[in-house]
Amino acid sequence: MDKPQPDDLKDAGLKSTVPRLNILALFKSGQERHMSAEDVYKQLLAKGDDVGLATVYRVLTQFEQAGLLVRHYFEGGKSVFELNQGKHHDHIVCLQCGHVEEFYDADIESRQEKVATERGFAVHNHSLHIYADCNKKACPHKH
Amino acid sequence: MDKPQPDDLKDAGLKSTVPRLNILALFKSGQERHMSAEDVYKQLLAKGDDVGLATVYRVLTQFEQAGLLVRHYFEGGKSVFELNQGKHHDHIVCLQCGHVEEFYDADIESRQEKVATERGFAVHNHSLHIYADCNKKACPHKH
DNA sequence: GCGTAGATGATAATAGTTCTCATTTGCAAC
DNA sequence: GTTGCAAATGAGAACTATTATCATCTACGC
Ligand SMILES: [Mn+2]
Ligand SMILES: [Mn+2]
Ligand SMILES: [Zn+2]
Ligand SMILES: [Zn+2]
């Protein structure tokens, strides 16, 4: 659909290179929305793109700093990235199948802000992860 | 104050041993409420308790499973433990000094439950971490 | 096309955590 | 109070996720 162009990277202050375009293309392909460095690496190799793991890690961090991607620290140790689409949201993670569902609740957001400012804190960011089971019978969410 | 007794461990289904009692004592001493495995290890050594790092990791996990401790995954990679006092709460972490402040907001809690059940999920647990700055001048929270 | 700053990728290094296994210890039965 | 043994410990190896190093390659302005 919308294949990334060199300018997508240049506009973000990054030189246009083959690995960067491939990584951005993978996220824009929409196959999987939330991916770890390892996920990205394997998907690229599977697709025939030749890339180094170190480059994947570097580029993901650069993309995060450039605001192209958002990083999440779910339970399990490895960080997970997703395309930054401007709209903040939180996550429900299925403990059975790993499916991730997104949500936004304005009340929760404003109450968080209230709680923090009441205590004299200036909020930078927050993470709200709900860990749950989605299974009625067998996990309906394909993974 | 209330030094842990062998029965504190036995009641939790764990054999009473020196390292386990020492670790539990450290958490009950209230010096620091939120500690990583490394924190616990160093504090015990500093106090003169001879213990192995592997034992600290093992015991922390056992205590978590036994419900004596709660584990948190804050940003930064390492898990952090605190005494389980029965009352769930969430956390504000100061990005400058690392100070952790606890809070509980019933509205946030109930809205989370609502959001999850509306989507067909059965909540197991959740984590809400607010990352913020506490600094008005210099960080008031000693660390 | 050239030159060069910046990017890449193989690999080494690091951090946090778990595993292995020989030794020690808690505790219950004598 | 000994003894026996399953369970626990601790030193170190192994593992996983990630970052650092550095020789080679490449994008791109001239
Ligand atoms: Mn998301
Ligand atoms: Mn706490
Ligand atoms: Zn599921
Ligand atoms: Zn602070």
XYZ file of C-alpha atoms (C1' of nucleotides) and ligand atoms in Angstrom:
350
model
C 0.000 0.000 0.000
C 1.991 3.063 1.106
C 5.578 1.919 0.612
C 7.934 4.097 2.598
C 9.778 6.725 0.565
C 13.244 8.148 1.273
C 11.565 11.340 2.395
C 9.729 9.512 5.176
C 13.149 9.006 6.733
C 14.663 12.336 5.727
C 11.731 14.185 7.220
C 12.461 12.360 10.467
C 16.070 13.519 10.342
C 17.459 10.161 9.255
C 19.511 9.286 6.199
C 17.638 7.046 3.798
C 19.188 3.590 3.742
C 18.091 0.168 2.608
C 17.760 -1.417 6.074
C 15.836 1.562 7.417
C 13.417 1.528 4.519
C 12.912 -2.218 4.903
C 12.206 -1.954 8.609
C 9.792 0.905 8.147
C 8.109 -0.995 5.321
C 7.597 -3.986 7.580
C 5.820 -1.887 10.189
C 3.737 -0.141 7.538
C 2.779 -3.462 5.975
C 0.510 -3.964 8.974
C 1.197 -7.715 9.146
C 1.904 -7.495 12.842
C 1.384 -4.294 14.699
C 3.494 -5.010 17.786
C 6.942 -6.505 17.148
C 10.128 -7.132 19.118
C 13.582 -6.646 17.624
C 13.810 -10.387 17.139
C 10.417 -10.435 15.411
C 11.519 -7.695 13.021
C 14.809 -9.422 12.325
C 13.198 -12.762 11.524
C 10.447 -11.271 9.398
C 12.965 -9.374 7.313
C 15.131 -12.457 6.790
C 12.064 -14.512 5.908
C 11.104 -11.872 3.362
C 14.576 -12.104 1.804
C 15.856 -8.783 3.108
C 19.422 -9.258 4.290
C 19.991 -7.342 7.496
C 22.058 -7.611 10.666
C 20.499 -7.974 14.086
C 22.598 -5.106 15.443
C 21.213 -2.858 12.751
C 17.668 -3.823 13.659
C 18.268 -2.863 17.282
C 19.946 0.385 16.295
C 17.292 1.387 13.812
C 14.428 0.579 16.161
C 15.946 2.846 18.788
C 16.554 5.569 16.232
C 12.994 5.292 14.980
C 11.748 5.548 18.526
C 13.811 8.676 19.133
C 12.658 10.121 15.838
C 9.055 9.505 16.822
C 8.346 7.002 14.049
C 7.864 4.125 16.470
C 6.694 3.734 20.042
C 8.359 1.253 22.397
C 6.534 -0.770 25.013
C 7.899 -2.788 27.921
C 5.478 -5.631 28.384
C 6.135 -8.384 30.899
C 8.523 -10.928 29.461
C 11.680 -8.888 29.214
C 11.833 -7.913 25.556
C 10.662 -4.538 24.325
C 8.037 -4.341 21.657
C 7.603 -1.636 19.041
C 4.705 -0.355 17.027
C 4.146 2.350 14.452
C 3.528 5.715 16.063
C 0.208 6.870 14.765
C -0.005 9.876 16.998
C -2.841 8.513 19.107
C -1.739 7.298 22.515
C -3.400 4.117 23.694
C -2.955 1.395 26.271
C -2.903 -2.384 25.930
C -4.613 -5.576 26.975
C -2.344 -8.585 26.539
C -3.802 -12.100 26.431
C -1.748 -14.362 28.666
C -2.778 -17.417 26.655
C -2.162 -16.476 23.035
C -0.177 -13.269 23.331
C -2.753 -11.294 21.386
C -2.529 -7.569 22.062
C -5.623 -5.397 21.990
C -5.506 -1.637 22.156
C -7.812 0.721 23.987
C -8.121 4.318 25.021
C -10.139 5.523 27.969
C -10.320 9.259 28.486
C -11.418 8.916 32.104
C -8.451 6.761 32.992
C -6.130 9.176 31.250
C -7.422 12.230 33.068
C -7.476 10.512 36.435
C -3.852 9.484 36.003
C -2.931 13.068 35.295
C -4.875 14.182 38.353
C -3.257 11.615 40.642
C 0.213 12.616 39.503
C -0.223 16.376 39.658
C -1.894 16.153 43.062
C 1.358 14.625 44.262
C 3.504 17.265 42.603
C 4.730 15.166 39.702
C 5.032 16.285 36.099
C 4.021 13.313 33.966
C 6.336 12.329 31.139
C 4.584 9.181 30.031
C 2.833 6.181 31.437
C 2.125 2.575 30.655
C -1.045 0.717 31.465
C -0.955 -2.981 30.678
C -3.852 -5.257 31.457
C -2.893 -8.928 31.439
C -5.891 -11.146 30.881
C -7.366 -14.214 29.256
C -9.383 -13.781 26.102
C -10.412 -17.441 25.908
C -14.066 -18.355 25.919
C -13.392 -21.810 24.464
C -10.133 -21.924 22.644
C -8.385 -18.614 22.277
C -10.281 -16.922 19.483
C -7.514 -14.505 18.679
C -5.296 -16.101 16.064
C -1.669 -15.422 16.742
C 10.373 -4.742 64.949
C 8.655 -7.918 63.749
C 11.543 -10.216 62.904
C 10.379 -13.008 60.616
C 9.801 -16.311 62.373
C 10.208 -19.784 60.838
C 6.433 -20.061 60.795
C 6.157 -17.072 58.485
C 7.830 -19.271 55.894
C 6.214 -22.548 56.866
C 2.779 -20.976 56.644
C 3.660 -19.964 53.101
C 4.592 -23.553 52.290
C 8.337 -22.948 52.361
C 10.969 -24.618 54.470
C 12.563 -22.255 56.947
C 16.175 -21.555 56.013
C 18.727 -18.915 56.900
C 18.806 -17.169 53.503
C 15.026 -17.087 53.300
C 14.669 -15.609 56.754
C 17.328 -13.016 55.996
C 15.678 -11.954 52.785
C 12.264 -11.714 54.383
C 13.775 -9.764 57.270
C 15.262 -7.266 54.840
C 11.896 -6.569 53.245
C 10.204 -6.340 56.641
C 12.859 -3.943 57.906
C 11.229 -1.334 55.706
C 14.563 0.283 54.768
C 13.679 0.230 51.109
C 10.276 -0.850 49.989
C 11.021 -1.614 46.328
C 14.163 -3.654 45.662
C 15.693 -5.501 42.750
C 17.500 -8.832 43.168
C 20.794 -6.975 42.995
C 19.609 -4.517 45.657
C 18.662 -7.364 47.973
C 21.943 -9.165 47.357
C 24.053 -6.098 48.102
C 22.081 -5.110 51.174
C 22.445 -8.573 52.646
C 26.188 -8.654 51.997
C 26.557 -5.172 53.469
C 24.690 -6.354 56.546
C 27.098 -9.280 56.907
C 24.672 -11.979 55.785
C 26.514 -14.358 53.514
C 24.297 -15.353 50.623
C 24.641 -16.297 46.966
C 23.144 -14.258 44.168
C 21.495 -17.345 42.686
C 19.767 -17.959 45.984
C 18.465 -14.410 46.060
C 16.934 -14.818 42.614
C 15.456 -18.191 43.512
C 14.016 -17.045 46.805
C 12.523 -13.872 45.362
C 10.686 -15.927 42.764
C 9.542 -18.417 45.391
C 8.321 -15.608 47.618
C 6.437 -14.137 44.710
C 4.778 -17.481 43.971
C 3.989 -17.935 47.647
C 2.380 -14.510 47.730
C 4.860 -13.000 50.172
C 6.223 -10.563 47.605
C 4.894 -8.783 44.545
C 7.042 -8.318 41.460
C 6.970 -5.243 39.233
C 8.429 -4.731 35.794
C 9.352 -1.087 35.635
C 11.158 0.369 32.634
C 14.856 -0.339 32.865
C 14.900 -4.076 32.447
C 15.265 -5.328 36.005
C 12.320 -6.529 38.048
C 11.615 -4.992 41.392
C 9.991 -6.635 44.416
C 8.071 -5.375 47.387
C 6.352 -6.903 50.377
C 2.844 -8.043 49.555
C 0.617 -6.222 51.976
C -2.590 -7.356 50.396
C -3.548 -3.938 49.105
C -3.020 -3.573 45.372
C -1.635 -0.244 44.274
C 0.016 1.380 41.283
C 3.202 3.412 40.982
C 4.604 6.780 39.996
C 8.316 6.574 39.238
C 10.449 9.722 39.232
C 12.641 9.715 36.139
C 15.213 11.930 37.846
C 15.853 10.318 41.212
C 14.165 6.942 40.864
C 11.852 7.604 43.786
C 8.749 5.418 43.680
C 5.458 6.677 45.019
C 2.415 4.473 45.435
C -1.200 5.313 44.779
C -4.567 3.689 44.460
C -7.451 5.114 42.502
C -10.725 3.227 42.663
C -12.088 4.907 39.540
C -9.088 3.859 37.466
C -9.361 0.336 38.802
C -13.032 -0.053 37.985
C -12.668 1.507 34.545
C -9.889 -0.924 33.706
C -12.106 -3.798 34.674
C -14.909 -2.366 32.561
C -12.707 -1.846 29.508
C -11.408 -5.419 29.694
C -14.712 -7.178 30.286
C -16.415 -5.139 27.539
C -13.893 -6.716 25.197
C -14.421 -10.212 26.550
C -11.240 -10.484 28.574
C -10.921 -11.942 32.073
C -8.371 -9.775 33.878
C -5.557 -11.547 35.681
C -3.567 -8.518 36.743
C -2.457 -5.182 35.454
C 0.340 -2.698 35.820
C -0.005 1.056 35.716
C 3.256 2.958 35.831
C 3.384 6.709 35.614
C 6.842 8.013 34.742
C 7.287 11.599 35.821
C 9.502 14.263 37.315
C 9.100 15.138 40.954
C 11.610 17.989 40.817
C 10.505 21.464 41.759
C 14.082 22.655 42.359
C 16.380 19.782 43.046
C 14.699 16.427 43.405
C 13.271 16.549 46.922
C 13.006 12.792 47.185
C 16.229 11.490 48.612
C 17.286 8.271 46.991
C 32.651 9.731 -10.548
C 34.915 11.090 -5.670
C 35.399 11.732 -0.950
C 33.757 11.356 3.333
C 30.651 11.224 7.149
C 27.663 8.210 8.498
C 25.575 3.402 8.339
C 26.100 -1.441 8.391
C 26.982 -6.145 10.153
C 29.905 -9.712 12.276
C 31.281 -10.331 16.511
C 32.592 -9.287 21.308
C 30.906 -7.494 25.425
C 27.454 -6.457 29.013
C 23.372 -6.898 32.117
C 19.941 -9.480 34.122
C 18.515 -13.826 35.080
C 18.292 -18.923 35.122
C 20.547 -23.462 35.131
C 23.841 -27.145 36.820
C 25.677 -29.743 40.099
C 28.613 -30.719 44.007
C 28.102 -29.539 48.835
C 25.487 -28.242 52.846
C 21.476 -27.970 55.833
C 16.812 -28.434 57.947
C 14.229 -31.581 60.109
C 12.096 -35.781 61.176
C 12.797 -40.644 62.545
C 15.390 -43.250 65.329
C 21.790 -36.503 70.159
C 22.778 -39.036 66.095
C 21.548 -40.354 61.458
C 19.437 -40.123 56.767
C 17.815 -37.808 53.123
C 15.179 -34.616 50.488
C 15.467 -30.027 49.817
C 18.226 -25.807 49.671
C 22.394 -23.428 48.744
C 26.201 -21.201 46.183
C 29.912 -20.938 42.678
C 30.089 -20.695 38.315
C 28.415 -21.849 33.582
C 24.863 -20.831 30.448
C 21.269 -18.088 28.428
C 18.624 -14.045 26.646
C 18.112 -9.417 25.403
C 20.639 -5.685 24.233
C 24.644 -2.553 23.352
C 29.507 -1.620 21.960
C 33.409 -2.192 18.747
C 35.425 -1.713 14.532
C 36.555 -2.854 9.864
C 33.944 -2.409 5.689
C 30.393 -0.403 2.894
C 27.175 3.267 1.068
C 24.376 7.460 0.495
C 24.805 11.657 -1.264
C 26.744 16.517 -1.818
C 30.350 18.266 -4.754
Mn -0.386 -0.535 20.532
Mn 4.602 -0.585 45.614
Zn -5.977 -15.212 23.784
Zn 12.668 12.794 41.863
